XYZ file of C-alpha atoms in Angstrom:
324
model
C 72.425 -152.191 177.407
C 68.788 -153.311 177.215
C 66.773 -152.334 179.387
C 63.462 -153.900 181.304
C 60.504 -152.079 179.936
C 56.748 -152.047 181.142
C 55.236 -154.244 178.749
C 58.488 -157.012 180.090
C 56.949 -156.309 183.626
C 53.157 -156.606 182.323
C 54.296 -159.454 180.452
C 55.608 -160.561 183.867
C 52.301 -160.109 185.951
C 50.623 -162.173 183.962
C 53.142 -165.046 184.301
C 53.151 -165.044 187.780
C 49.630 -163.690 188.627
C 48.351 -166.944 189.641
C 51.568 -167.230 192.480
C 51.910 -163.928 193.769
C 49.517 -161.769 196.083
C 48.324 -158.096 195.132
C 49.287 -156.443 197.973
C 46.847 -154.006 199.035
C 48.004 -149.995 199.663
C 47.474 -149.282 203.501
C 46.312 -146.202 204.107
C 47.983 -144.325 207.363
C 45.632 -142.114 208.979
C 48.381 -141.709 211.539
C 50.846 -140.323 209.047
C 51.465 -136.409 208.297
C 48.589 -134.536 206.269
C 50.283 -133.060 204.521
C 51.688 -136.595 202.723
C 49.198 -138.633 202.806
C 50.722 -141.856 203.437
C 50.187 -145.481 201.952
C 51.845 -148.600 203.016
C 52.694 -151.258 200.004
C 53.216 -154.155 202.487
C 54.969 -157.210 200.330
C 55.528 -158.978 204.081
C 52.075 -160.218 202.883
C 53.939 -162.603 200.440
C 53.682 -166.159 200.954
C 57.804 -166.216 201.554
C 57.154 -163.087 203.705
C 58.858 -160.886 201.125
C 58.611 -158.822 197.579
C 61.657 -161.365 196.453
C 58.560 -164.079 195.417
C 58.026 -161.568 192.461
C 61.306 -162.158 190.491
C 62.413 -165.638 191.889
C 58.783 -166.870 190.523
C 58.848 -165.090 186.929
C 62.826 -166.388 186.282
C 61.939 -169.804 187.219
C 58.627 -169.577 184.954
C 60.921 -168.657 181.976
C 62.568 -171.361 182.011
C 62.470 -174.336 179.735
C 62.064 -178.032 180.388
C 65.483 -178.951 179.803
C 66.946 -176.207 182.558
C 63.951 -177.059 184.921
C 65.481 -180.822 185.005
C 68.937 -179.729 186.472
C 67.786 -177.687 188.647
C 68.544 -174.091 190.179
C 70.961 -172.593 192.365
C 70.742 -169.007 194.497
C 73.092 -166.990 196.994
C 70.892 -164.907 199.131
C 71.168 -163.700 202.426
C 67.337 -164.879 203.074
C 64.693 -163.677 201.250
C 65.750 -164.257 197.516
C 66.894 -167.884 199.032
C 63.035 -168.424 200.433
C 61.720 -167.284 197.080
C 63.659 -169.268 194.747
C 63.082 -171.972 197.232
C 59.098 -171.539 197.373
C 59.078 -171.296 193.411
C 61.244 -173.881 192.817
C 58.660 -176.462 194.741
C 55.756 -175.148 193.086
C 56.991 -176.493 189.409
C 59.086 -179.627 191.263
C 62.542 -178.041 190.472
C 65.430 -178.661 192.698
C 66.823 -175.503 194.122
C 70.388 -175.145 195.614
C 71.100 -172.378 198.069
C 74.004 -170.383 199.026
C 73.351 -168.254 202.261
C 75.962 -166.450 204.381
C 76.756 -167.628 207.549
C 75.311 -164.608 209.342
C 71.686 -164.871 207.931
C 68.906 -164.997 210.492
C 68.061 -168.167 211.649
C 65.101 -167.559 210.604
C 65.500 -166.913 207.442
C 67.704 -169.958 206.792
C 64.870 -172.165 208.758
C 62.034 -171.140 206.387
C 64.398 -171.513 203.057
C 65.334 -175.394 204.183
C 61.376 -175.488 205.174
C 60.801 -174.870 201.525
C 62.735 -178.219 200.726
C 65.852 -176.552 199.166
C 69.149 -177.837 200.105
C 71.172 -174.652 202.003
C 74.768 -174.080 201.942
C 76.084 -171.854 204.444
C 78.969 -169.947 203.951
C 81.401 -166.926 204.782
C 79.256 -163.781 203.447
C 82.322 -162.847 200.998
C 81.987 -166.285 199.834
C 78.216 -166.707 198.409
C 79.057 -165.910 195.056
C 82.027 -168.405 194.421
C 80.051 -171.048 195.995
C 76.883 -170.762 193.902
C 79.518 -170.686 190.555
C 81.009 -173.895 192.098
C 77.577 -175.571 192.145
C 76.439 -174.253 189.030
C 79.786 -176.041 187.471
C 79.584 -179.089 189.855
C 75.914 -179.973 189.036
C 75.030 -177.774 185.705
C 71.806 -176.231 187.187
C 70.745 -172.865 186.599
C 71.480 -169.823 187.897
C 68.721 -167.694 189.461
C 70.547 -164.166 190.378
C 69.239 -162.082 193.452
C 68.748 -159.032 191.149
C 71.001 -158.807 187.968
C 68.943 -160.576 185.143
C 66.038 -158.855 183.342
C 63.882 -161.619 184.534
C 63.936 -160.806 188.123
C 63.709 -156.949 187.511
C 60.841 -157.472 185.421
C 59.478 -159.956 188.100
C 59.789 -157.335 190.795
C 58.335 -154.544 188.799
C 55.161 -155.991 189.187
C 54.735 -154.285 192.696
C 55.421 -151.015 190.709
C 52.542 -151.834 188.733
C 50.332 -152.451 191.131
C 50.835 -149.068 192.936
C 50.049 -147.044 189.468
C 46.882 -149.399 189.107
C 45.698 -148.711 192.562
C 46.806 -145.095 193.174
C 47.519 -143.340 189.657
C 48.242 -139.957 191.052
C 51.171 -140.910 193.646
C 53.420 -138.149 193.727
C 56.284 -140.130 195.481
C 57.020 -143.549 195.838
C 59.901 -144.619 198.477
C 62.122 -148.294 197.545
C 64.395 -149.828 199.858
C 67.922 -150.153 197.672
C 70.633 -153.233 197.897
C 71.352 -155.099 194.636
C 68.639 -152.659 193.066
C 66.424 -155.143 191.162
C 63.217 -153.837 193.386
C 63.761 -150.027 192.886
C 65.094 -151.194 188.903
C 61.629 -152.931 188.599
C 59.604 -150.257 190.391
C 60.890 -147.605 189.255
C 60.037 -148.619 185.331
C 56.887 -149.286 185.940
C 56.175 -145.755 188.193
C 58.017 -143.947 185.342
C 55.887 -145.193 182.430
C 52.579 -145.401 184.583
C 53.146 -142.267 186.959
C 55.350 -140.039 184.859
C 54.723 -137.191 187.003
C 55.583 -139.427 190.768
C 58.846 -138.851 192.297
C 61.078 -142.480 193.061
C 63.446 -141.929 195.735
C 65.755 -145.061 196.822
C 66.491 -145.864 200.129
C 69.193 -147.231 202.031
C 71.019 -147.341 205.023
C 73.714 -144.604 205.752
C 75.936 -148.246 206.783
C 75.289 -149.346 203.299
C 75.353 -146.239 201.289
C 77.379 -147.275 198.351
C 74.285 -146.907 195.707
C 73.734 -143.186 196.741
C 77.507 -142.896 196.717
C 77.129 -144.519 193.330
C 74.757 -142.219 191.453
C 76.107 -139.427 192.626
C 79.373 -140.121 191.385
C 77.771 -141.545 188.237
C 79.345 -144.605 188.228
C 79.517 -147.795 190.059
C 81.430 -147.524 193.712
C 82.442 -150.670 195.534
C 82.415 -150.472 199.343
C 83.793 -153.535 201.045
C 81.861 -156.296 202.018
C 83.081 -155.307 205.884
C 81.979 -152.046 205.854
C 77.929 -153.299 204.008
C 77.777 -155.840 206.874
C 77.493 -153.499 209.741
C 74.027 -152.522 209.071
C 71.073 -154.102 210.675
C 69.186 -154.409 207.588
C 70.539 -157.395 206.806
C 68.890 -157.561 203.449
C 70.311 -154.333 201.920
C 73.644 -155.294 201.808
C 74.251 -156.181 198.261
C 75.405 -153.763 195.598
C 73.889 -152.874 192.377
C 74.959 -154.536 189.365
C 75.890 -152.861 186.203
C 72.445 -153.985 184.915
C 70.445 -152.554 187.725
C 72.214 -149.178 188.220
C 71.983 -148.360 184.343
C 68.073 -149.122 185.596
C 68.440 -146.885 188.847
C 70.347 -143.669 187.064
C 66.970 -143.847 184.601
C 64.017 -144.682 186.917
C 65.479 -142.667 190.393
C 65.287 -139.276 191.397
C 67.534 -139.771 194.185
C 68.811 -141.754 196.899
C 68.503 -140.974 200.569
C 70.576 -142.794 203.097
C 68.805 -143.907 206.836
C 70.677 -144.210 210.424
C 70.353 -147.605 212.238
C 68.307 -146.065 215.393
C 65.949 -144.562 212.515
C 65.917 -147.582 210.778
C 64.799 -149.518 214.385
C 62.225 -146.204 215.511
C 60.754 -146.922 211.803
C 60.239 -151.061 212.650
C 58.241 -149.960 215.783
C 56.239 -147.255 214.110
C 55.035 -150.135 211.435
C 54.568 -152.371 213.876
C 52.735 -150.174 216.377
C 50.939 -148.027 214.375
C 51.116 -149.561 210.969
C 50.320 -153.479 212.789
C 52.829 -154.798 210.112
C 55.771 -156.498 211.199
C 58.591 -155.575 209.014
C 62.228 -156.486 209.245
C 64.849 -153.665 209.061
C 65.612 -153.499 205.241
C 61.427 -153.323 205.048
C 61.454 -150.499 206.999
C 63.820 -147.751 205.733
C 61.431 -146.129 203.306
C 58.882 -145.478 206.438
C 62.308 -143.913 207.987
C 63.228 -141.775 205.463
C 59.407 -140.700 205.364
C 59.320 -139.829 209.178
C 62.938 -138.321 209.460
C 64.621 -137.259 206.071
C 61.153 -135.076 204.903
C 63.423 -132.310 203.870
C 65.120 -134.411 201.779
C 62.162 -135.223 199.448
C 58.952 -133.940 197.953
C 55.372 -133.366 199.567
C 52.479 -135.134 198.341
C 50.781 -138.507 198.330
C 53.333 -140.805 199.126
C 53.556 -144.694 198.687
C 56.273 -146.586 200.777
C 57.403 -150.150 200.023
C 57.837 -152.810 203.018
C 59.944 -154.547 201.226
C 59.826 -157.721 203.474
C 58.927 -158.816 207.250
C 60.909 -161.893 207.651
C 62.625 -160.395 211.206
C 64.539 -162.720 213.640
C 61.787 -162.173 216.613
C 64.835 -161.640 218.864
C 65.465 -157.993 216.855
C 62.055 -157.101 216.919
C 61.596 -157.887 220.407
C 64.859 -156.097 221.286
C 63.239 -152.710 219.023
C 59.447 -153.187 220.484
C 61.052 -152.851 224.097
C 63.302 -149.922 223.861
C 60.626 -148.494 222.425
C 58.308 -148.845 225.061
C 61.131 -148.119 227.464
C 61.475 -144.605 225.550
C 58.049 -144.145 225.703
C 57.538 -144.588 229.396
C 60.567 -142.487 230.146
């Protein structure tokens, strides 16, 4: 199997240089000393999300002919926002399968972004994208599993070993794995010496599960949906965790009330806003330390598109705890 390799994700930057932002590294004077900790906030991206990276550089590959019929996406919100956003910048039609228990707000923005949503049962997003892509002939633009999005993605990587070359751990949230995939080649080839843990919720644990066993395990659909981190759901592909068992040291696995404490502390002391799957690498930084190496550490906020219900609901128990 071929795998994405840095010059694919430098190749990448440059494609999609002129659509993306550089996110800055935040430093966090608030964090321990003893890891010195830097934010990599892609909630900065124009869709709100690190998703912009891939969905941009697959839609840029593209040729004329596939550009005229179109594209199609199943996403539970921020893939469908970035294929979406992309789409519109070149004048592509983009068709876009979202299950029926996405955030409002995330299915708000992606119709905002002139793409035509179809909402359907979560186990269903798959099947219905296939449908469309045989009904109409457009493309397909895959949340994670296609070299093009992993090398799209990767670009954050690269980024963090431009701006701070002597990391010594860099945290990823995990779902499909195209981010960690993409991050973790470019950390790896820039950063040899860096640690790359993944991170994902203990709700959703079937990639630690995974690499462990050292081969793909499938966890029903059921059992993914009960996390709050709506966007770490998925499970990796056979491209992407061929990527993961070569770019990851490890994968540690985040409660839900850890997963919440880490939104407030990002949006307290951090002044991000950050949804829940943005927020498990600060929450495996501030309560699974044991779990992984000491020195400068990078986490990825992976995204910060968070129905304002939720973070209202996590800001006030917070402050309730606090005032207790």
């Amino acid at each position: 199997m071929q795998l994405v390799n840095i010059e694919d994700i430098r190749d990448a930057a440059e494609r999609i240089r002129h659509a993306v932002v550089h996110t800055p590294l935040l430093p966090c004077p608030w964090a321990d000393p003893d890891r010195p900790l830097w934010l990599k906030p892609e909630s900065l991206q124009p869709i709100g999300a690190f998703k912009l990276r891939g969905a941009t550089n697959a839609i840029a590959r593209l040729d004329e002919n596939a550009r005229a019929r179109g594209v199609v996406a199943y996403s539970s919100g921020n893939h469908a926002q970035a294929v979406a956003y992309a789409a519109r910048a070149v004048g592509v039609k983009a068709h876009i399968v979202m299950p029926d228990v996405t955030p409002q707000v995330k299915i708000d923005r992606t119709r905002d972004y002139g793409a035509e949503v179809v909402l359907v049962p979560i186990a269903e997003r798959e099947s219905a994208a296939a449908e469309i892509v045989e009904r109409i002939g457009c493309v397909l633009v895959p949340p994670f599993d296609h070299p093009d999005v992993i090398a799209g993605q990767g670009t954050a990587g690269l980024e963090i070993g431009t701006d701070l070359p002597d990391v010594e751990l860099v945290l990823i949230p995990v779902s499909g794995g195209g981010l960690a995939s993409g991050v973790g080649t470019a950390i790896r080839a820039l950063c040899p010496n860096a640690a790359v843990f993944g991170v994902e919720p203990e709700l959703a644990g079937d990639a630690r599960e995974s690499l462990l066993a050292g081969s793909l395990v499938d966890w029903p659909i059921e059992d993914r949906a009960r996390t709050v981190a709506d966007g770490l759901r998925s499970q990796p592909s056979e491209l992407t965790f061929a990527h993961l068992r070569t770019v990851l040291d490890g994968i540690v696995t985040v409660g839900e009330d850890q997963i919440r404490s880490a939104m407030s502390v990002l949006a307290r002391k951090g002044r991000l806003v950050a949804e829940p799957s943005g927020a498990v690498g600060l929450a495996a930084y501030l309560d699974h330390a044991a779990e992984l190496p000491v020195g400068r550490t990078v986490v990825v906020v992976s995204g910060g598109n968070v129905e304002p219900t939720l973070l209202a609901d996590v800001l006030g128990q917070r402050a309730a705890g606090s005032s207790q």
